[in-house]
Tab-separated table of C-alpha atoms in Angstrom:
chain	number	residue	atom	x	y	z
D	1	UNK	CA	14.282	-17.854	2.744
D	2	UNK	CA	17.141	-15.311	2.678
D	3	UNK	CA	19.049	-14.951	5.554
D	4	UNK	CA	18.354	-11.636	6.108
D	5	UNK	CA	14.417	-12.384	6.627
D	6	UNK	CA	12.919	-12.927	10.358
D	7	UNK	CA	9.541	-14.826	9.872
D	8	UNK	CA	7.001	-14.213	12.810
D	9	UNK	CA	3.961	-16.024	13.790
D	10	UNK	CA	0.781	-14.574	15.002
D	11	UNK	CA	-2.660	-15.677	16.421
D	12	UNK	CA	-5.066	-13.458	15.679
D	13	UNK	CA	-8.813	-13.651	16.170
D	14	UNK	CA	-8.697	-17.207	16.397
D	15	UNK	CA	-6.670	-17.637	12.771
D	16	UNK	CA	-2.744	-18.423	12.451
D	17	UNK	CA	-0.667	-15.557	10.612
D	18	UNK	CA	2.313	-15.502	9.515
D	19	UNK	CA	5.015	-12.682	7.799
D	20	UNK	CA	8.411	-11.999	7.255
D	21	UNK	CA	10.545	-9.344	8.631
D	22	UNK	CA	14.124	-8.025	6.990
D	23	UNK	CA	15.494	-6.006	10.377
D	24	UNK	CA	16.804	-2.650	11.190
D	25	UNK	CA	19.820	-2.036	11.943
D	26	UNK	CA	19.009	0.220	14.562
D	27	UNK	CA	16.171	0.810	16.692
D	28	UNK	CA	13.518	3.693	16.526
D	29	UNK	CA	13.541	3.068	12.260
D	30	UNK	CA	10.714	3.513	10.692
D	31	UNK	CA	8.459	0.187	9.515
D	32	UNK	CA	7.633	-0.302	6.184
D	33	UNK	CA	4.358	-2.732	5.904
D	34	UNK	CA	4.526	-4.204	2.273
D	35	UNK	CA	1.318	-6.144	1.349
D	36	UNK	CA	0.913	-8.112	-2.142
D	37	UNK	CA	-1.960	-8.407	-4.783
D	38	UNK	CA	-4.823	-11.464	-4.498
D	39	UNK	CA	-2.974	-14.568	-5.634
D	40	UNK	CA	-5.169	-16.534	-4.398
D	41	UNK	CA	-6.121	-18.762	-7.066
D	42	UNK	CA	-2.354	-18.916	-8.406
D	43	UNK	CA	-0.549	-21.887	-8.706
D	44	UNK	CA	2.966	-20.190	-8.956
D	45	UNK	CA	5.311	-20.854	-5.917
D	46	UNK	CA	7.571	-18.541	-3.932
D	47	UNK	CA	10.492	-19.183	-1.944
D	48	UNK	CA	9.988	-15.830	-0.217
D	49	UNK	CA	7.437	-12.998	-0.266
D	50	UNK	CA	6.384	-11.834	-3.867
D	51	UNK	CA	6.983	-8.157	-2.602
D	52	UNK	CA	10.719	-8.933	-1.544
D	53	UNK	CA	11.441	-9.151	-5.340
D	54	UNK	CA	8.960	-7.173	-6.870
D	55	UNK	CA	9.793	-4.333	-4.554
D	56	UNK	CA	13.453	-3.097	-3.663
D	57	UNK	CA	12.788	-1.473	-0.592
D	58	UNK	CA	14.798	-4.255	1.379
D	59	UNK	CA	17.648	-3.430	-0.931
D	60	UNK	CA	17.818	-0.227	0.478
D	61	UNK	CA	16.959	-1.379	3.939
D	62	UNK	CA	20.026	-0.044	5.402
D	63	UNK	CA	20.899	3.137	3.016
D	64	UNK	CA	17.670	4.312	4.236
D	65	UNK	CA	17.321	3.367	7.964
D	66	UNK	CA	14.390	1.250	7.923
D	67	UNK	CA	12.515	-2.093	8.888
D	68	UNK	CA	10.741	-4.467	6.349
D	69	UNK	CA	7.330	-6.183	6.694
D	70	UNK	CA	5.920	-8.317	4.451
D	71	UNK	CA	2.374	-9.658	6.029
D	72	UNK	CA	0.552	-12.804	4.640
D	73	UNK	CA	-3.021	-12.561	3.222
D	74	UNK	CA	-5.082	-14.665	4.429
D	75	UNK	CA	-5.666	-17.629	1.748
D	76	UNK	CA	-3.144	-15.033	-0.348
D	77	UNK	CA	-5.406	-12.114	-0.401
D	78	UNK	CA	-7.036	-9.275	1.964
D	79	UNK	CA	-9.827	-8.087	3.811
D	80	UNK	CA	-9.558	-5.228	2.273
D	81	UNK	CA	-13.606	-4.158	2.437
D	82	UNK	CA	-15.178	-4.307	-1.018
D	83	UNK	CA	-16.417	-7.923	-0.258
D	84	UNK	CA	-15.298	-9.355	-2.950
D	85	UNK	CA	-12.518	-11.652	-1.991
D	86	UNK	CA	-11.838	-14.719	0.193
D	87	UNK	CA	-10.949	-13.020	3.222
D	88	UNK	CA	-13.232	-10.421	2.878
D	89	UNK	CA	-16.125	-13.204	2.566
D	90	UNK	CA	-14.683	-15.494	5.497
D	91	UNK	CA	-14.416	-11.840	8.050
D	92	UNK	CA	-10.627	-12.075	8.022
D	93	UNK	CA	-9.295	-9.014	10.438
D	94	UNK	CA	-6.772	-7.830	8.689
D	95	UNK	CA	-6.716	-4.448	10.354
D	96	UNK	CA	-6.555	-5.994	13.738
D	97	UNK	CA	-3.864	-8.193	11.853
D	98	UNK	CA	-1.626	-5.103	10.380
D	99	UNK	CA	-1.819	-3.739	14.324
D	100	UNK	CA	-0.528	-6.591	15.566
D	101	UNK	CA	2.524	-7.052	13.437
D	102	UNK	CA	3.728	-3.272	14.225
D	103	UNK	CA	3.369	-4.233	17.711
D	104	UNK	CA	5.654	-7.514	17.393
D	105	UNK	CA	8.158	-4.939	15.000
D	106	UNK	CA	8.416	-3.013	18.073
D	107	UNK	CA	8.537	-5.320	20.425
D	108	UNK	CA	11.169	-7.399	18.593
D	109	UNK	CA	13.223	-5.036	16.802
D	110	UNK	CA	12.601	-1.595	18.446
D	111	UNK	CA	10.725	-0.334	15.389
D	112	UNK	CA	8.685	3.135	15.636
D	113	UNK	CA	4.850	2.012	15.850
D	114	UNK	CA	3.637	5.248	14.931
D	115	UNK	CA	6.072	5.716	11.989
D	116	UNK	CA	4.522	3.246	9.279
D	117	UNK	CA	4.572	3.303	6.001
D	118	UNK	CA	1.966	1.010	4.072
D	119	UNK	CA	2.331	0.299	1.117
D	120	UNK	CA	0.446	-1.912	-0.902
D	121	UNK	CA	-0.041	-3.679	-5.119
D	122	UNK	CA	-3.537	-4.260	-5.843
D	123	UNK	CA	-5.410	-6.131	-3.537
D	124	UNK	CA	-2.590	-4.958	-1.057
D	125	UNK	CA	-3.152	-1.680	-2.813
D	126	UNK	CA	-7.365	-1.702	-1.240
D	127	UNK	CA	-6.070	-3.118	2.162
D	128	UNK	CA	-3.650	0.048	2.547
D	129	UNK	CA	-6.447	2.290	2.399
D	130	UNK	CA	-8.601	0.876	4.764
D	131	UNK	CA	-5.469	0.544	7.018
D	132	UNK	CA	-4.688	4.238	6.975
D	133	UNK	CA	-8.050	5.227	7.377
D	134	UNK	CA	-8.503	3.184	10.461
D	135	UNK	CA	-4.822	2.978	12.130
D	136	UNK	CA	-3.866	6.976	11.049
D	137	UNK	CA	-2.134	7.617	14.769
D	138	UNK	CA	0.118	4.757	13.524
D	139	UNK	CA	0.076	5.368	9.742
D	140	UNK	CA	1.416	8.939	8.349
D	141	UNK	CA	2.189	8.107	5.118
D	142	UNK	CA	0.565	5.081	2.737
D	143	UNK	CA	1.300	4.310	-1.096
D	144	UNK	CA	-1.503	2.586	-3.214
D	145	UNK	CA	0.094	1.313	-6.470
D	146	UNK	CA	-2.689	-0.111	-9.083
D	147	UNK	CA	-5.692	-0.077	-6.240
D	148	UNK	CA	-7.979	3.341	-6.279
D	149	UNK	CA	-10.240	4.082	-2.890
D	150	UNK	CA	-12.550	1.424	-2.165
D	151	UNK	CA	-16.387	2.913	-2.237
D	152	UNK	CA	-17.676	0.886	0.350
D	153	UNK	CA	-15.043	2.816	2.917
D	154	UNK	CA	-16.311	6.616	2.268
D	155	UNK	CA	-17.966	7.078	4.911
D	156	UNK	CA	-14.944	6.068	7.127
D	157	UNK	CA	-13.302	9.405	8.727
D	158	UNK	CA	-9.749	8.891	10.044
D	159	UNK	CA	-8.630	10.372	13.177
D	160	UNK	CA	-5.949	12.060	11.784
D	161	UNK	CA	-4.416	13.505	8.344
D	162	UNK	CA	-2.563	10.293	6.407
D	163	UNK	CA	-0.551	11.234	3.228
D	164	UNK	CA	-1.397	9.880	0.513
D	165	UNK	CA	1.088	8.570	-3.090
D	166	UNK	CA	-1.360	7.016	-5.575
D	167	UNK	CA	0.219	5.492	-8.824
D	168	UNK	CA	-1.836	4.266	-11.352
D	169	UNK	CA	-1.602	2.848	-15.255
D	170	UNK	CA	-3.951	4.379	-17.845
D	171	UNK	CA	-3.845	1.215	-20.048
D	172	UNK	CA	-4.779	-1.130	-16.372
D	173	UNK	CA	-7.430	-2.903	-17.175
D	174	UNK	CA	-7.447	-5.100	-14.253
D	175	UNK	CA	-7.685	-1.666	-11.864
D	176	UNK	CA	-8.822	0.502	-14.416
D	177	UNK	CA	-7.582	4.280	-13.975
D	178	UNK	CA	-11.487	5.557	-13.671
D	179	UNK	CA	-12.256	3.341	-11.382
D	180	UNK	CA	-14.892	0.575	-11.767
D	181	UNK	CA	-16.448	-2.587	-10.360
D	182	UNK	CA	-14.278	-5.876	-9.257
D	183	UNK	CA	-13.896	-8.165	-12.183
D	184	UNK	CA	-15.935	-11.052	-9.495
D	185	UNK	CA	-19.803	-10.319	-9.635
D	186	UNK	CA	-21.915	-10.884	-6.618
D	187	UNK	CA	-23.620	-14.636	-7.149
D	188	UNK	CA	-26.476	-13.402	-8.972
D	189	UNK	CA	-24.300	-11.487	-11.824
D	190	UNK	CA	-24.940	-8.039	-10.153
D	191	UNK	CA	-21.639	-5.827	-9.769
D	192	UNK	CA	-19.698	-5.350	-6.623
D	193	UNK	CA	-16.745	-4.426	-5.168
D	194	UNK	CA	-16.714	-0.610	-6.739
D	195	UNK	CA	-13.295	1.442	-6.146
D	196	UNK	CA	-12.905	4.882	-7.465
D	197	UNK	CA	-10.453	5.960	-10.134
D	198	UNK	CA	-6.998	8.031	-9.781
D	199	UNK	CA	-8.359	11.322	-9.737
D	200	UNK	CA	-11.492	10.932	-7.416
D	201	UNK	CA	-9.165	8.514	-5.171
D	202	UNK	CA	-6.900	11.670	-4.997
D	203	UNK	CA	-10.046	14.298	-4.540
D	204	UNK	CA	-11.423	12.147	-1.500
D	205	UNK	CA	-7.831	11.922	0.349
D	206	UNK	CA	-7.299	15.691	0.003
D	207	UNK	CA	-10.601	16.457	1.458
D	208	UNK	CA	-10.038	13.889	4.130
D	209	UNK	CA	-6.033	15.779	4.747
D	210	UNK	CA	-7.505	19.141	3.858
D	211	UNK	CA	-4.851	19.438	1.209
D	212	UNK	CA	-6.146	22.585	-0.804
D	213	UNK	CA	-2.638	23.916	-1.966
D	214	UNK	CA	-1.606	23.174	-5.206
D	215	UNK	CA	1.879	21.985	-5.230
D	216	UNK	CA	2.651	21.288	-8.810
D	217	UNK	CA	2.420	18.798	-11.227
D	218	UNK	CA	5.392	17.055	-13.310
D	219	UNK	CA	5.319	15.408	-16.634
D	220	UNK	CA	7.566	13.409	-18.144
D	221	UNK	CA	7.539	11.174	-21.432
D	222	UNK	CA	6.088	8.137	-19.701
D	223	UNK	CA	4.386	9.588	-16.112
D	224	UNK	CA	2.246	12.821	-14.567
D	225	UNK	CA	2.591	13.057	-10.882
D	226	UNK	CA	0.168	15.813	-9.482
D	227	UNK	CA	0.710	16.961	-5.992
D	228	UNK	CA	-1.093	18.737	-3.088
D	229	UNK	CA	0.154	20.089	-0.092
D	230	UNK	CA	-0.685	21.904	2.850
D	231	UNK	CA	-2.572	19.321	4.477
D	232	UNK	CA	-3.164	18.820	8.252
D	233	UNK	CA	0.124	18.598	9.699
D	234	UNK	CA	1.770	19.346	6.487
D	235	UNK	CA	0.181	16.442	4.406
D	236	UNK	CA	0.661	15.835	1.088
D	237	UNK	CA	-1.136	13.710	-1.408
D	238	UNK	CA	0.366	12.926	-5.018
D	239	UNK	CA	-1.756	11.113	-8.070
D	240	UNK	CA	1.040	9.235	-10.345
D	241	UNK	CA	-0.418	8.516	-14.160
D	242	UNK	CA	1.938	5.614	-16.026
D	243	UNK	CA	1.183	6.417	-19.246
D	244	UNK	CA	0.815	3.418	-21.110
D	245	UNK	CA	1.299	1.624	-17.777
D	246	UNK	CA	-0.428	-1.679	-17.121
D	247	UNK	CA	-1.195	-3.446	-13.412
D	248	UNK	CA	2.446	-3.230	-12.703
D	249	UNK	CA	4.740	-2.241	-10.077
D	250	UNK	CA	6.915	0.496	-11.931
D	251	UNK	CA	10.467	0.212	-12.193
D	252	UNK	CA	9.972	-4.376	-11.597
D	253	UNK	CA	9.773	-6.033	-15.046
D	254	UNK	CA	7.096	-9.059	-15.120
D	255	UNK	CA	8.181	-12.668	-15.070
D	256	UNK	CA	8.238	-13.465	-18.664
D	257	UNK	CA	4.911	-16.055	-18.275
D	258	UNK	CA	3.727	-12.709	-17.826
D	259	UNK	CA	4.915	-10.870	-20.455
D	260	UNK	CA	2.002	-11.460	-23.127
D	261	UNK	CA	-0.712	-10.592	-20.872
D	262	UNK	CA	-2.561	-7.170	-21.587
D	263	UNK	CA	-2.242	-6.220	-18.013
D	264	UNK	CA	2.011	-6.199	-18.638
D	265	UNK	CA	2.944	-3.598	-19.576
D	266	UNK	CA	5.076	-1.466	-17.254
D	267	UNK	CA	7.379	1.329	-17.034
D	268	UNK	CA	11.215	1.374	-15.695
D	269	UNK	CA	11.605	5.037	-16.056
D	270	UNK	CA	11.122	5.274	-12.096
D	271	UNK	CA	11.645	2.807	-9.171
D	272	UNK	CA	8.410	2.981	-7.263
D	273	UNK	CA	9.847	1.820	-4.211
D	274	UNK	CA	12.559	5.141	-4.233
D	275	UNK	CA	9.801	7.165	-5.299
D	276	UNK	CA	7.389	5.909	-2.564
D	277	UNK	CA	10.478	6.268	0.118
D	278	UNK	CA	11.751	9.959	-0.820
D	279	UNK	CA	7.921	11.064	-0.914
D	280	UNK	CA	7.592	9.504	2.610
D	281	UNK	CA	10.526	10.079	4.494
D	282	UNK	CA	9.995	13.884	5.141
D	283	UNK	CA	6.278	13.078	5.934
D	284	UNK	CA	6.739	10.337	8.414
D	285	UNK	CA	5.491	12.871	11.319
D	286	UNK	CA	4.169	12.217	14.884
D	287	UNK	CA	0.504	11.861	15.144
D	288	UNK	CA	-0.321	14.695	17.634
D	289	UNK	CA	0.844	17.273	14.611
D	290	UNK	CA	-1.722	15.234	12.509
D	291	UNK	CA	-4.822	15.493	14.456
D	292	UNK	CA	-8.021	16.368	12.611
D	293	UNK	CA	-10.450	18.447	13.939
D	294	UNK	CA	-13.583	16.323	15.219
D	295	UNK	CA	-16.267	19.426	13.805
């Protein structure tokens, strides 16, 4: 473990949790709650969290002022709602979890509880939208990289306005861009798990936000970022196409096992982790200017 990680122990709802924690270096920074993919049924071994490496926001810890989590799935996934995986289907609280290591950030390091960031790959990618619709006084921005809205959740209303970054690959076919069912069927065959793609993952936040101003889109040679703005205490919500891109973390090549797989394929013309941070940063607001209206 590198030196510059703090691990932390938890008990929550009866269950043993663990994470990792790369400090401030002053108090009152902003937390950044990184949460990895189902590995569940991998073999591979890791000397630290998956996310450390496959993410470079503790690289630029200090440049940018903030605090590090990286949480533990139970059995290496998350509860994140569809049902489909092992914590889901053992009624792992993972929300209650997420709560509980802001609290011991703050406690610990002086950390801002109501300035998180979630951000999340995958099955992390689910478990960040049911955390910001169900912590958003604690949650202003979230990032969902390769993991669209989770259908089971729509009829969950947050409390307040959460923006919203949601990257996605057009050649994923693990998270497929238009959305679709989990690749484990229900134990009679039927399919389960539904998410929704890019677009109507984008559609649902702005209505959520009331984002109805158009802010722009950009295209490059390899991405399309479309943006909305003017949400509920100035929210924003952004839907990032990787052309070509595959259920990757942009800017992180794969380990080369990886490399053959179909699923590969990734981009380095962007650093999602910078991308994620500079879209956040301005939006990290307090949660009274983010209120929604109850009618």
């Amino acid at each position: 473990m590198s030196d510059e990680l703090v691990t932390g122990e938890l008990a929550v709802d009866g269950l043993a949790r663990s994470f990792a924690v790369r400090p401030p270096r002053a108090r009152n920074a902003p937390l950044v709650l990184v949460l990895h993919g189902n590995h569940s049924g991998s073999t591979r071994t890791y000397t630290r969290p998956i996310m450390y490496d496959w993410t470079s926001f503790a690289a630029h810890a200090d440049e940018w002022g903030i605090a590090v989590a990286y949480p533990y799935g139970h059995g290496g996934c998350w509860a994140d709602g569809r049902g489909v995986t092992i914590a889901d289907e053992a009624g792992v609280d993972d929300v209650s979890f997420l709560h509980a290591v802001i609290d011991w950030c703050a406690d610990r390091f002086g950390t801002a509880p109501d300035r998180t960031l979630v951000v999340g790959m995958s099955n992390g990618a689910f478990m960040s939208h049911r955390f910001a619709l169900t912590a958003a006084d604690r949650v202003p921005v979230f990032a969902a990289v390769a993991g669209g809205f989770p259908a089971a959740l729509l009829d969950i209303r947050p409390t307040h306005a959460v923006s919203a970054m949601l990257v996605n690959g057009d050649a994923d076919p693990i998270q497929p861009i238009t959305g679709g069912h989990s690749r484990h069927p229900g134990p009679h065959g039927e399919p389960r798990g539904r998410t929704l793609g890019l677009l109507e993952t984008a559609r649902h936040w702005q209505a959520l936000d009331r984002c109805w101003h158009d802010g722009g889109t950009i295209t490059t040679e390899h991405s399309g970022r479309h943006t909305m703005t003017g949400g509920v205490g100035g929210t924003q919500v952004t839907a990032w196409t990787v052309f070509g891109g595959g259920h990757t973390w942009p800017g992180t090549p794969v380990p080369a096992e990886w490399a053959d797989s179909p699923a590969a394929a990734v981009t380095t013309e962007f650093d999602a982790a910078e991308q994620i941070y500079h879209f956040a940063h301005p939006l990290l607001t307090p949660a009274a200017t983010r209120k929604l209206p109850t009618t």
